[in-house]
PDB file of C-alpha atoms in Angstrom:
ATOM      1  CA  UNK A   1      17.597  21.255  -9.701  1.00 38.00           C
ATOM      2  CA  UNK A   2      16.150  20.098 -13.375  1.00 39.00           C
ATOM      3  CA  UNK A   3      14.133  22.476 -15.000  1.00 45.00           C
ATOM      4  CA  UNK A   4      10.718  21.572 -17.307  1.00 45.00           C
ATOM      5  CA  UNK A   5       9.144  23.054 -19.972  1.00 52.00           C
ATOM      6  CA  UNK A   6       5.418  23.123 -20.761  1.00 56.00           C
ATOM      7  CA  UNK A   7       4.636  20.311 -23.347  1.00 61.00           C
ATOM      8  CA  UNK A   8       2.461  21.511 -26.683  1.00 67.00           C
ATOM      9  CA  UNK A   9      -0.828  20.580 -26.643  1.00 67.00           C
ATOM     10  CA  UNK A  10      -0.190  17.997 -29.688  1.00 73.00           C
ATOM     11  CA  UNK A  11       2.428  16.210 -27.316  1.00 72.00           C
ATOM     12  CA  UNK A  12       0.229  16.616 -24.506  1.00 73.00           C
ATOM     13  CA  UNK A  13      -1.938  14.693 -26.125  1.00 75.00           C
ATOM     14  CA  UNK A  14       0.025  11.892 -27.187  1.00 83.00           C
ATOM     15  CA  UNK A  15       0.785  11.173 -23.549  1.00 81.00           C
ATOM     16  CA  UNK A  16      -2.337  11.118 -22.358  1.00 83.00           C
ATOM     17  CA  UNK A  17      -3.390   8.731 -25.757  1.00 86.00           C
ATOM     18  CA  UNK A  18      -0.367   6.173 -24.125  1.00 88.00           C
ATOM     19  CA  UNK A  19      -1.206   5.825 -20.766  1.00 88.00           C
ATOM     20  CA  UNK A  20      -4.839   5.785 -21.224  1.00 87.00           C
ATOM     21  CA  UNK A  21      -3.630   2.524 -23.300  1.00 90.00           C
ATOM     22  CA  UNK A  22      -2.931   0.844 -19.914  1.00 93.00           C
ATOM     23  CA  UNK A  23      -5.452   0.024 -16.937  1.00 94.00           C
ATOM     24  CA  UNK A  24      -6.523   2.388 -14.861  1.00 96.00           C
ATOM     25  CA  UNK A  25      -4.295   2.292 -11.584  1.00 97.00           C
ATOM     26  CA  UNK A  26      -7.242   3.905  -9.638  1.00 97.00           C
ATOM     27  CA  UNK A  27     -10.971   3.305 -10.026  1.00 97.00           C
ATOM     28  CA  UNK A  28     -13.343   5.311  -8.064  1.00 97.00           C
ATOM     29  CA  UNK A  29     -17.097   5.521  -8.640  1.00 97.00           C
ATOM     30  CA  UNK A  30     -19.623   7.144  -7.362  1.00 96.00           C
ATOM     31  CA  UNK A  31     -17.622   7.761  -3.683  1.00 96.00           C
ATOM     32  CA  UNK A  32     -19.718   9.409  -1.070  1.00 96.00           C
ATOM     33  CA  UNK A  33     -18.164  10.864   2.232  1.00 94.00           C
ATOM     34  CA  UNK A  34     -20.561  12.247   4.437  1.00 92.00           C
ATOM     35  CA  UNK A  35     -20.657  13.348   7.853  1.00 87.00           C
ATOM     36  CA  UNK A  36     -23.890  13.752  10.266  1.00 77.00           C
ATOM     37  CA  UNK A  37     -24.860  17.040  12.297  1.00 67.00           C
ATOM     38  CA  UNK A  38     -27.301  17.481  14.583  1.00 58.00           C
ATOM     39  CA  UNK A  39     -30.089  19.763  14.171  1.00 57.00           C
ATOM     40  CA  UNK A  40     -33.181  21.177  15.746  1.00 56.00           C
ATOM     41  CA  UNK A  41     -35.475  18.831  17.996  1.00 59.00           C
ATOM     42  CA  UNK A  42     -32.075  16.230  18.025  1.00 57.00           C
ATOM     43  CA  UNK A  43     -33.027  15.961  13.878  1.00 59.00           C
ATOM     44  CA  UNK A  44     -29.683  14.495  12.462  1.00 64.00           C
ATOM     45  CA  UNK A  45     -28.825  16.381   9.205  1.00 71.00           C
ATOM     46  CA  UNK A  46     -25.845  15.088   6.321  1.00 79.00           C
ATOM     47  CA  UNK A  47     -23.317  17.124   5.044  1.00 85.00           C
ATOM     48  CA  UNK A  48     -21.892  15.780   1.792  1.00 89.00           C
ATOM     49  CA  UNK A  49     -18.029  16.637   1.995  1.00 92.00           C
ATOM     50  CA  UNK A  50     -17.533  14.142  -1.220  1.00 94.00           C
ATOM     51  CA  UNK A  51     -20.677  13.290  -2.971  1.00 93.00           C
ATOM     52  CA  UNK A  52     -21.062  11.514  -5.867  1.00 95.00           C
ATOM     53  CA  UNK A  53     -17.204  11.813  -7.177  1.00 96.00           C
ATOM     54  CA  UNK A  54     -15.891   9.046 -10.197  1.00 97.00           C
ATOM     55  CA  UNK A  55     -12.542   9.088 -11.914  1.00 97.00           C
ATOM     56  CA  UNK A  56      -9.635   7.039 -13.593  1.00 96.00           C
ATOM     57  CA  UNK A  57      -5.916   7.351 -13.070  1.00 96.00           C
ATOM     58  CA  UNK A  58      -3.056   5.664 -14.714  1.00 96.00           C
ATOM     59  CA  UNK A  59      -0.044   4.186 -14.504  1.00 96.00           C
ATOM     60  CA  UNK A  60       2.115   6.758 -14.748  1.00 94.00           C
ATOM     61  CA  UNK A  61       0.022   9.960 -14.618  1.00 94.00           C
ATOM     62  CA  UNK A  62      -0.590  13.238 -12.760  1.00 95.00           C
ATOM     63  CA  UNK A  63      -4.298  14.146 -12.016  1.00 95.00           C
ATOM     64  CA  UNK A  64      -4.621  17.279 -10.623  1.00 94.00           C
ATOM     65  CA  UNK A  65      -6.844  17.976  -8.242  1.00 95.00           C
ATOM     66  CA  UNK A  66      -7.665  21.786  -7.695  1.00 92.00           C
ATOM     67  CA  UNK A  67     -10.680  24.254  -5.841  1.00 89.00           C
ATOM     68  CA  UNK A  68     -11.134  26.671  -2.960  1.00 87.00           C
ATOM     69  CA  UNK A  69     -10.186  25.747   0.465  1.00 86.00           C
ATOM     70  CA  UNK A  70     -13.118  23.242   1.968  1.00 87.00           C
ATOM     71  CA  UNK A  71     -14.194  21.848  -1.562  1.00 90.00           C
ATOM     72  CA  UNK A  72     -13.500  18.517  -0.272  1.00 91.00           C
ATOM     73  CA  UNK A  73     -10.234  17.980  -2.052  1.00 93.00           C
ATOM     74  CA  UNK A  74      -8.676  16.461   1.068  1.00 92.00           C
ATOM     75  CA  UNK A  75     -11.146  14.761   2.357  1.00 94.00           C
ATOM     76  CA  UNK A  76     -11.022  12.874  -0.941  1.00 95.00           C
ATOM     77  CA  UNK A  77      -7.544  11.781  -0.836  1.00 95.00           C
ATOM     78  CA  UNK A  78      -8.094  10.642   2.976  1.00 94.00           C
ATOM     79  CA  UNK A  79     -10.796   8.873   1.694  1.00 95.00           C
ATOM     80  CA  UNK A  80      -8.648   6.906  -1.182  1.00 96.00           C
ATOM     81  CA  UNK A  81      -6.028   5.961   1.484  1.00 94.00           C
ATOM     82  CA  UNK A  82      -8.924   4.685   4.238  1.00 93.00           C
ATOM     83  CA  UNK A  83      -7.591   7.013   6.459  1.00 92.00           C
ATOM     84  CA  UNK A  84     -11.766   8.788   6.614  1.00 92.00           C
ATOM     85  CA  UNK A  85     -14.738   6.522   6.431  1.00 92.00           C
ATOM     86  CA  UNK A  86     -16.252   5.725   3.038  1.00 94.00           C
ATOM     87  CA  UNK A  87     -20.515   6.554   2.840  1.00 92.00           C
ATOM     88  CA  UNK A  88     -20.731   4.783  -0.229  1.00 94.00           C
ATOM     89  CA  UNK A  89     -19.317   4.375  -3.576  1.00 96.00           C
ATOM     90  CA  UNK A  90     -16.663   1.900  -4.955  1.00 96.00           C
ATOM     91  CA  UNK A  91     -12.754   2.143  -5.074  1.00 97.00           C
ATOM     92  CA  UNK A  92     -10.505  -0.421  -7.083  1.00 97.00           C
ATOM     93  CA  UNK A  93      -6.443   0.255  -6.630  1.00 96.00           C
ATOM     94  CA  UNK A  94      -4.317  -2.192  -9.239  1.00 95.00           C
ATOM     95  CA  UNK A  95      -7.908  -4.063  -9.829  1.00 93.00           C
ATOM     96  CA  UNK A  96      -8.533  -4.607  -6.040  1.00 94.00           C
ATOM     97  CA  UNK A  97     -11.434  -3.664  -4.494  1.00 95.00           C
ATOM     98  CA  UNK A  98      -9.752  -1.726  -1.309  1.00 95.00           C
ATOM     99  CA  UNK A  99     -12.995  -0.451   0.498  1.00 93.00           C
ATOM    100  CA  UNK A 100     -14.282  -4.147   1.710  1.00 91.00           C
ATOM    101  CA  UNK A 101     -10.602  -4.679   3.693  1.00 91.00           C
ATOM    102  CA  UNK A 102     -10.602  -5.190   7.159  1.00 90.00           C
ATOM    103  CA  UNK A 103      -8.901  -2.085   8.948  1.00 85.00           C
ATOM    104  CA  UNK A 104      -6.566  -4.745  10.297  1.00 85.00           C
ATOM    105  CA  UNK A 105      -6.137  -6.583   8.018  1.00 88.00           C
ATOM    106  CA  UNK A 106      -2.932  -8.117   6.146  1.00 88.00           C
ATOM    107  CA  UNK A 107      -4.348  -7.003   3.014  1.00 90.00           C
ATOM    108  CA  UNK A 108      -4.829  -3.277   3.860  1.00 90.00           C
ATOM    109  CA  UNK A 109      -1.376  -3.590   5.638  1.00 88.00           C
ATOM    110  CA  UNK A 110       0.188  -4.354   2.334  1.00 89.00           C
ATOM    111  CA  UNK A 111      -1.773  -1.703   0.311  1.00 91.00           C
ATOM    112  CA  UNK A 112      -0.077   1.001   2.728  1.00 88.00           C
ATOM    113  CA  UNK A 113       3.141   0.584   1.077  1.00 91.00           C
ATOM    114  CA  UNK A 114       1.726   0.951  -2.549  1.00 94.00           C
ATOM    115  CA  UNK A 115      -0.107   4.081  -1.554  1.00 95.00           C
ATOM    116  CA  UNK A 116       0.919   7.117   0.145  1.00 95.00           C
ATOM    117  CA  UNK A 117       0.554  11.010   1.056  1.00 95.00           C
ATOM    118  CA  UNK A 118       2.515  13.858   1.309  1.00 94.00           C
ATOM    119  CA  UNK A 119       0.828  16.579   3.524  1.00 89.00           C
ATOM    120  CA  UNK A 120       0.662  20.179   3.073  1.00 84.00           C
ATOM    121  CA  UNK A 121       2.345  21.057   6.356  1.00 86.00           C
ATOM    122  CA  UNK A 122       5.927  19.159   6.630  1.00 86.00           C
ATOM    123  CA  UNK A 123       6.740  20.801  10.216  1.00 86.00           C
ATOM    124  CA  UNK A 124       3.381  19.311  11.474  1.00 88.00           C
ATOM    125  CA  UNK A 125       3.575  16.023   9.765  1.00 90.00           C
ATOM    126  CA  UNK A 126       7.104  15.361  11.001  1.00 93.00           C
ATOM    127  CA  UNK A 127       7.401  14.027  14.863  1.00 93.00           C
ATOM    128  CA  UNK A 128       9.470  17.032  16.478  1.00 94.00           C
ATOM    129  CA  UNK A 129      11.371  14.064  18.433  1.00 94.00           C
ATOM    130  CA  UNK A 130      12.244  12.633  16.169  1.00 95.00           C
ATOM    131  CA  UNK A 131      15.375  12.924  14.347  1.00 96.00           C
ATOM    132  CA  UNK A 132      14.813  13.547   9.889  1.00 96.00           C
ATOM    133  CA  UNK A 133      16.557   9.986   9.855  1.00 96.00           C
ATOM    134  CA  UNK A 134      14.509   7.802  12.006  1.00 96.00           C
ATOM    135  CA  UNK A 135      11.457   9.379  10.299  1.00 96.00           C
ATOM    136  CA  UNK A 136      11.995   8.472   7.293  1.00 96.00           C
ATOM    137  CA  UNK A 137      13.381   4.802   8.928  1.00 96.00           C
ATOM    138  CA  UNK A 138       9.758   4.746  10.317  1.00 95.00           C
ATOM    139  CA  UNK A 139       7.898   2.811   7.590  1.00 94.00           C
ATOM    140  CA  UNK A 140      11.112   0.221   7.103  1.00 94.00           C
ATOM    141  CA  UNK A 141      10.897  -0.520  10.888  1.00 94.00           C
ATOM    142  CA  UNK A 142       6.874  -0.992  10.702  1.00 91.00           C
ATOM    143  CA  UNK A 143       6.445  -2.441   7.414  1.00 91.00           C
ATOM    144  CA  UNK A 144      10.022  -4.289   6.664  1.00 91.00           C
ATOM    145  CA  UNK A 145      10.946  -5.485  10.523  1.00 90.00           C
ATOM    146  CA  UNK A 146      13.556  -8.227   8.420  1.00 92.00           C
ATOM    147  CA  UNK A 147      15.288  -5.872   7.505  1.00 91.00           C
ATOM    148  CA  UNK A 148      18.618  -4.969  10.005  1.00 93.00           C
ATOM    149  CA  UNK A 149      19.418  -1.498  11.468  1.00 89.00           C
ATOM    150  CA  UNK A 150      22.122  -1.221   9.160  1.00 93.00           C
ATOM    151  CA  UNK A 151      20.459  -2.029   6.146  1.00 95.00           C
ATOM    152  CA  UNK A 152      17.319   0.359   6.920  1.00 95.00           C
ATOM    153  CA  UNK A 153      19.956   2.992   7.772  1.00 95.00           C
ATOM    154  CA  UNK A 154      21.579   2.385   4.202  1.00 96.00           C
ATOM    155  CA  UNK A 155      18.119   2.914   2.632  1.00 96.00           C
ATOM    156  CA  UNK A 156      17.268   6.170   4.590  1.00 96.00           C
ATOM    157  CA  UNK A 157      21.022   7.695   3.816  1.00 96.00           C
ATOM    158  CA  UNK A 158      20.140   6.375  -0.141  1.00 96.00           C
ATOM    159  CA  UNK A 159      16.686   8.546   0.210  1.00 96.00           C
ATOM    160  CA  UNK A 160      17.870  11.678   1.551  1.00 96.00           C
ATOM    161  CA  UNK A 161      20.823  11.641  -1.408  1.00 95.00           C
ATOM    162  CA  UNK A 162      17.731  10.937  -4.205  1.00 94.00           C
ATOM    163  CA  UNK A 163      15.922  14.059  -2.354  1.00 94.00           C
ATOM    164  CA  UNK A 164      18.853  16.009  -2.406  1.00 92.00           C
ATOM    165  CA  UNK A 165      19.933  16.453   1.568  1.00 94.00           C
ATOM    166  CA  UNK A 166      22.912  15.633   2.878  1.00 95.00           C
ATOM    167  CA  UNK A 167      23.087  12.109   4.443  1.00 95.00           C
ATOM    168  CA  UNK A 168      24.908  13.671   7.712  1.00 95.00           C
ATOM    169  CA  UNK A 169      21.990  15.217   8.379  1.00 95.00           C
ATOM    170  CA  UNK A 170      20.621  11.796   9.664  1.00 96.00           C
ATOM    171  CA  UNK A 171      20.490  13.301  13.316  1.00 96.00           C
ATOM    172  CA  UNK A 172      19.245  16.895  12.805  1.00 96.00           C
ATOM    173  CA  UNK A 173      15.518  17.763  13.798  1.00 96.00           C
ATOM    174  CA  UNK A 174      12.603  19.233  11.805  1.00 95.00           C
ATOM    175  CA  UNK A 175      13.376  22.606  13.771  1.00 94.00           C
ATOM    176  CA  UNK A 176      17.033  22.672  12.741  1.00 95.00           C
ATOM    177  CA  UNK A 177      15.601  22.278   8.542  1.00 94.00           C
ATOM    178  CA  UNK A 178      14.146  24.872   5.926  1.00 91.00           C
ATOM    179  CA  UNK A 179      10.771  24.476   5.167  1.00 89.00           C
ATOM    180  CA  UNK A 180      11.555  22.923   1.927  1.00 90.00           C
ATOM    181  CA  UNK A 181      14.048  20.760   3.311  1.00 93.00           C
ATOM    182  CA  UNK A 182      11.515  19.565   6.029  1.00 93.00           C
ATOM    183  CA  UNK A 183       9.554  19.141   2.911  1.00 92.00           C
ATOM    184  CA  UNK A 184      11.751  16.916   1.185  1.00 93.00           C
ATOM    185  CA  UNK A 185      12.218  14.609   4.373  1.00 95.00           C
ATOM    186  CA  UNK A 186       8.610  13.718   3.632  1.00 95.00           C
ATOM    187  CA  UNK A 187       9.034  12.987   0.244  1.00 95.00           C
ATOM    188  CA  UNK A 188      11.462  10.586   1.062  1.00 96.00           C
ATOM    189  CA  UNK A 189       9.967   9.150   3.996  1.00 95.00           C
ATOM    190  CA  UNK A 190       6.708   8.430   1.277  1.00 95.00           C
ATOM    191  CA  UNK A 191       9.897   6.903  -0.926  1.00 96.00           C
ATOM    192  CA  UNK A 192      10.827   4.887   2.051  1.00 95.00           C
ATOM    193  CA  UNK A 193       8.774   1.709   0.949  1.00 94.00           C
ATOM    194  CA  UNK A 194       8.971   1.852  -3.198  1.00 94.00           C
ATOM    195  CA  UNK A 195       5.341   2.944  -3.838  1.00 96.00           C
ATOM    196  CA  UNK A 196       3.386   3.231  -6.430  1.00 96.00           C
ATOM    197  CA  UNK A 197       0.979   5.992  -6.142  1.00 97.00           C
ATOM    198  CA  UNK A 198       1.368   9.213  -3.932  1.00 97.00           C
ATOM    199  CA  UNK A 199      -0.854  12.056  -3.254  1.00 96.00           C
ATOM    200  CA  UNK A 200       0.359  15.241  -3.242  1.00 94.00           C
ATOM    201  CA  UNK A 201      -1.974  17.034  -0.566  1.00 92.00           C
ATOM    202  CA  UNK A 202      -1.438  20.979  -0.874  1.00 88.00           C
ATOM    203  CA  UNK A 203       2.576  19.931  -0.854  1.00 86.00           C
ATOM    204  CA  UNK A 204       3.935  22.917  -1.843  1.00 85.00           C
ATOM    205  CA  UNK A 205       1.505  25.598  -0.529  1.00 81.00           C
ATOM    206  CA  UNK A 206       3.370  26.585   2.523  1.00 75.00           C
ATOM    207  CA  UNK A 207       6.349  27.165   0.583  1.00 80.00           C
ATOM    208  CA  UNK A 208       7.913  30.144  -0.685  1.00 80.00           C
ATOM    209  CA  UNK A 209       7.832  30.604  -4.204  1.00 79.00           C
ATOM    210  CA  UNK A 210      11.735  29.812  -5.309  1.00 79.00           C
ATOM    211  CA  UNK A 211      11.429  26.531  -2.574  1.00 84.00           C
ATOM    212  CA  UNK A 212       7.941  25.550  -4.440  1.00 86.00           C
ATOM    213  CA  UNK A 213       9.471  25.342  -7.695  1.00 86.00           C
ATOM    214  CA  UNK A 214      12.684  22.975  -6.511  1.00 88.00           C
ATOM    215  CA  UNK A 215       9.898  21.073  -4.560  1.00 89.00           C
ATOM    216  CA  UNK A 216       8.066  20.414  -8.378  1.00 91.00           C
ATOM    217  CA  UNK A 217      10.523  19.889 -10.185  1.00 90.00           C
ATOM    218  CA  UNK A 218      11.909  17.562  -8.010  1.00 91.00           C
ATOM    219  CA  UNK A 219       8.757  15.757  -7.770  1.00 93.00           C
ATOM    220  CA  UNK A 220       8.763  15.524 -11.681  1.00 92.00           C
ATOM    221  CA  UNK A 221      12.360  14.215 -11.546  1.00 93.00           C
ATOM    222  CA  UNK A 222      10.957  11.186  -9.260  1.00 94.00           C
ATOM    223  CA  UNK A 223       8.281  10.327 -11.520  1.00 94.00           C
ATOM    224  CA  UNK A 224      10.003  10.395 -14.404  1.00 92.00           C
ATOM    225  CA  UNK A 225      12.767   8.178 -12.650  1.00 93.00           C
ATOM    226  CA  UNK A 226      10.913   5.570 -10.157  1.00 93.00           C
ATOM    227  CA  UNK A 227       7.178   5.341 -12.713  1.00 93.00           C
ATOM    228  CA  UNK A 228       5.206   7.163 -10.275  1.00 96.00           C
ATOM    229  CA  UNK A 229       1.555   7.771 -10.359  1.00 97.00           C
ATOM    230  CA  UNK A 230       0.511  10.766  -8.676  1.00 97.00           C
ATOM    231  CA  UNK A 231      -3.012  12.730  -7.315  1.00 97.00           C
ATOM    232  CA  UNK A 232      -1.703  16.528  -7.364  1.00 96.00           C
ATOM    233  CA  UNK A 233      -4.074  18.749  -4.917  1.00 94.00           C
ATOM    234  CA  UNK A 234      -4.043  22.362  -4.786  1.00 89.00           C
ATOM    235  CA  UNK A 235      -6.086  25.416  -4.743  1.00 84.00           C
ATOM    236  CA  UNK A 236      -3.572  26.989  -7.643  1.00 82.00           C
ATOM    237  CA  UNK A 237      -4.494  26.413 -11.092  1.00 83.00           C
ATOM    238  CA  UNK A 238      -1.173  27.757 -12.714  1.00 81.00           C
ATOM    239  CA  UNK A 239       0.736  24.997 -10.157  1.00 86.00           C
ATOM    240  CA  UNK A 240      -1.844  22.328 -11.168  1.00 87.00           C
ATOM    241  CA  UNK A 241      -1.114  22.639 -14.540  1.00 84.00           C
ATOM    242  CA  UNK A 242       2.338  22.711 -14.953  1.00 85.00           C
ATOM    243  CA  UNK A 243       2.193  19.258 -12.788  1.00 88.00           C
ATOM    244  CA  UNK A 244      -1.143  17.395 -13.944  1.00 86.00           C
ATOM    245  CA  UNK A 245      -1.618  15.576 -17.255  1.00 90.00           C
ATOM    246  CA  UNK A 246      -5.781  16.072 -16.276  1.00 92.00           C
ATOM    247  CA  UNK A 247      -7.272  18.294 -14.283  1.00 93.00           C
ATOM    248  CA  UNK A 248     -10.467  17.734 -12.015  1.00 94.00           C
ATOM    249  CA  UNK A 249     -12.023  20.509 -10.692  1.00 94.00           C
ATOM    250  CA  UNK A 250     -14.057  20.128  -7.488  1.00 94.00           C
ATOM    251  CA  UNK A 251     -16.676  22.431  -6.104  1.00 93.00           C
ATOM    252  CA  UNK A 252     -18.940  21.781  -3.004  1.00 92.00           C
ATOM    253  CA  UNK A 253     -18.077  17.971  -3.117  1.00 92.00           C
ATOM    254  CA  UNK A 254     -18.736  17.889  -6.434  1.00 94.00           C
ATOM    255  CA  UNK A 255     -16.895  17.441  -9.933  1.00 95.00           C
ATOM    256  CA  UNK A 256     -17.522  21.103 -11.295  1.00 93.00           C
ATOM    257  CA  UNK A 257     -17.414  20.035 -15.015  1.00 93.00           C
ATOM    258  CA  UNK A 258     -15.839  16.700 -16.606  1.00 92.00           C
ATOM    259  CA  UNK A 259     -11.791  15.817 -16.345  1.00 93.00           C
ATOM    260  CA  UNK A 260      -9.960  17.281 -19.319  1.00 90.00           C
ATOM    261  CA  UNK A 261      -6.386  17.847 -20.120  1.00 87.00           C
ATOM    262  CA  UNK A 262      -4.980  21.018 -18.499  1.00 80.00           C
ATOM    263  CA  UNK A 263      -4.773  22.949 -21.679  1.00 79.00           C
ATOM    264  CA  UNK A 264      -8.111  22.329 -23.005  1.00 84.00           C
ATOM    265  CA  UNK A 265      -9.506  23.297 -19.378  1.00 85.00           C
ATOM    266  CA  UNK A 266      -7.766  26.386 -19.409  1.00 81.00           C
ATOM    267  CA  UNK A 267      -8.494  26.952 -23.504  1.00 83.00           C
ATOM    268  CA  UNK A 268     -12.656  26.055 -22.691  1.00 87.00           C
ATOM    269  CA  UNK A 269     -13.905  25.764 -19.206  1.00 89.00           C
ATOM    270  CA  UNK A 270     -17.064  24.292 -19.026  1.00 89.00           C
ATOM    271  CA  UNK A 271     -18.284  25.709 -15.437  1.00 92.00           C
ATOM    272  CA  UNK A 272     -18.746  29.679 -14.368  1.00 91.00           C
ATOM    273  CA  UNK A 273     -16.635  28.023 -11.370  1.00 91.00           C
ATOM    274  CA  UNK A 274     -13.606  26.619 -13.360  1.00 90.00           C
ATOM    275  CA  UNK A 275     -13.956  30.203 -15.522  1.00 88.00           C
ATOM    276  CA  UNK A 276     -13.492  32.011 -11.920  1.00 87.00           C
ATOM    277  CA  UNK A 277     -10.449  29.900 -10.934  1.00 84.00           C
ATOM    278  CA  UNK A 278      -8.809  30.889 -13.925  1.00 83.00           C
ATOM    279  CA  UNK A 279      -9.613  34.629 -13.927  1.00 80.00           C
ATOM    280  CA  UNK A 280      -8.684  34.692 -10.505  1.00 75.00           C
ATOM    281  CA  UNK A 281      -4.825  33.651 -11.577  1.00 68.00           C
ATOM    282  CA  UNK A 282      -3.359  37.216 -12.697  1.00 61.00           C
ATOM    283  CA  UNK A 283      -1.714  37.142 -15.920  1.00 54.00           C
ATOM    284  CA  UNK A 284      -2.483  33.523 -15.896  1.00 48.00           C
ATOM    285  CA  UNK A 285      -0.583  31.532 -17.717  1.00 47.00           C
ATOM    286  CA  UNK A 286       2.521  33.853 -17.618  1.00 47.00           C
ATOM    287  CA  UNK A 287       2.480  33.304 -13.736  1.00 48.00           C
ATOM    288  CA  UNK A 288       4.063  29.662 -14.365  1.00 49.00           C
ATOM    289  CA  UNK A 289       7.088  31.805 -15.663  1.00 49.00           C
ATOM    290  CA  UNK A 290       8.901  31.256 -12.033  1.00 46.00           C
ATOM    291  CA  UNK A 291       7.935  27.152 -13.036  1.00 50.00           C
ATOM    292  CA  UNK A 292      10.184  26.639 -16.322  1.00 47.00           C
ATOM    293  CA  UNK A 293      13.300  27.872 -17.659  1.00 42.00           C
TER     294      UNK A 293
END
């Protein structure tokens, strides 16, 4: 596959300075996503798994999303994609207020296709009866019905080539792939329908180290190529990094210090908790070295 090299810091900068030039993509203020409990006496209690959280992402850009395991990083993303109920807060996608959309509704039907997720698990997130081709032929059959058999299978065999499996492999089964090629049917079943934005969800975590990198750089190849705008979520810095143009750090719900470019985050963390995340990388940043050529 491709291999990248970390940008400078001046030409990081420039990039950011041009796509901050456009509107933001994604608008979220002030989103809340809270869930009840119940206490002593039947007393109801809230538990804040998002609280409070607003952010900008372009056209075009990688914000990277990174903290511990049950920060709320997920919950987050499932909340931009109305897949978890919203407690308050507002969300705009292209300028359109998404949150007030029927769940039913035409509308949110037709924001499904501009939005998707790849999840951190592809072996659970792939139907095991399913063969790799009629997942991915999934969306075209829901959200394109005009389309004929032939011409959906034409656009699945076109996916798996811009993924880099073999088209032949139309009829194997999840159990019969890799974990990185299981990986890669998701990315192009989130292909399938020519979005614009896709969150990464912990995509690479479950992969071994050599797979993670082909994984990335792959993902960078499809940006670059098809103008992609992406939400990057992990718990690893040094993978953040080498991915996001920005980097938001969450912590208990919570943005643990404002949204700077990656290399002035690592350079000057604001938070004791963003200053543990990067001490807690060893040799950090020679352990992107496995990242770039």
């Amino acid at each position: 596959p491709p291999t990248y090299e970390l940008i400078t810091p001046a030409q990081e900068g420039d990039r950011l300075a041009k796509l901050q030039q456009q509107p933001p993509l994604l608008k979220v203020e002030n989103l809340t996503v809270s869930y009840g409990k119940g206490g002593l006496w039947g007393k109801q209690s809230q538990f804040k798994a998002v609280d409070d959280v607003s952010f900008s992402v372009y056209p075009g850009e990688t914000l990277g999303l990174v903290g511990e395991s049950g920060c709320g990083k997920s919950t987050l993303a499932r909340a931009l994609l109305r897949l978890t109920p919203v407690s308050g807060g507002k969300v705009w996608f292209d300028g359109q207020y998404i949150l007030a959309l029927p769940s039913k509704s035409q509308q949110l039907r037709r924001l499904r296709r501009e939005m998707q997720i790849i999840f951190q698990n592809p072996y659970n997130s792939l139907n095991p009866r399913l063969s790799i081709g009629r997942a991915i032929q999934e969306p075209l059959i829901i959200h394109q019905p005009q389309q004929s058999g032939q011409q959906q299978r034409q656009r699945v065999t076109e996916l798996l080539e811009r993924v880099g499996l073999d088209p032949a492999w139309f009829n194997r089964f999840p159990h019969e792939l890799s974990g990185g090629q299981r990986q890669r049917v998701c990315i192009a079943r989130a292909l399938a329908l020519n979005p614009r934005f896709i969150i990464c969800d912990e995509s690479v975590s479950a992969l071994d180290v050599s797979v993670q990198a082909q994984v990335l750089n792959l993902l960078k190849e499809l940006q670059r190529d098809l103008q992609l705008t992406y939400i990057f979520i992990s718990h690893d810095l040094s993978v953040v990094r080498f991915m996001g143009d920005r980097i938001m750090v969450m912590n208990r719900g919570q943005l643990a210090e404002p949204i700077n470019t990656a290399q002035a985050m690592i350079e000057n963390p604001q938070s004791p908790y963003t200053q543990k995340l990067i001490q807690s990388i060893p040799q950090f940043p020679e352990s992107l070295d496995w990242l770039v050529s």
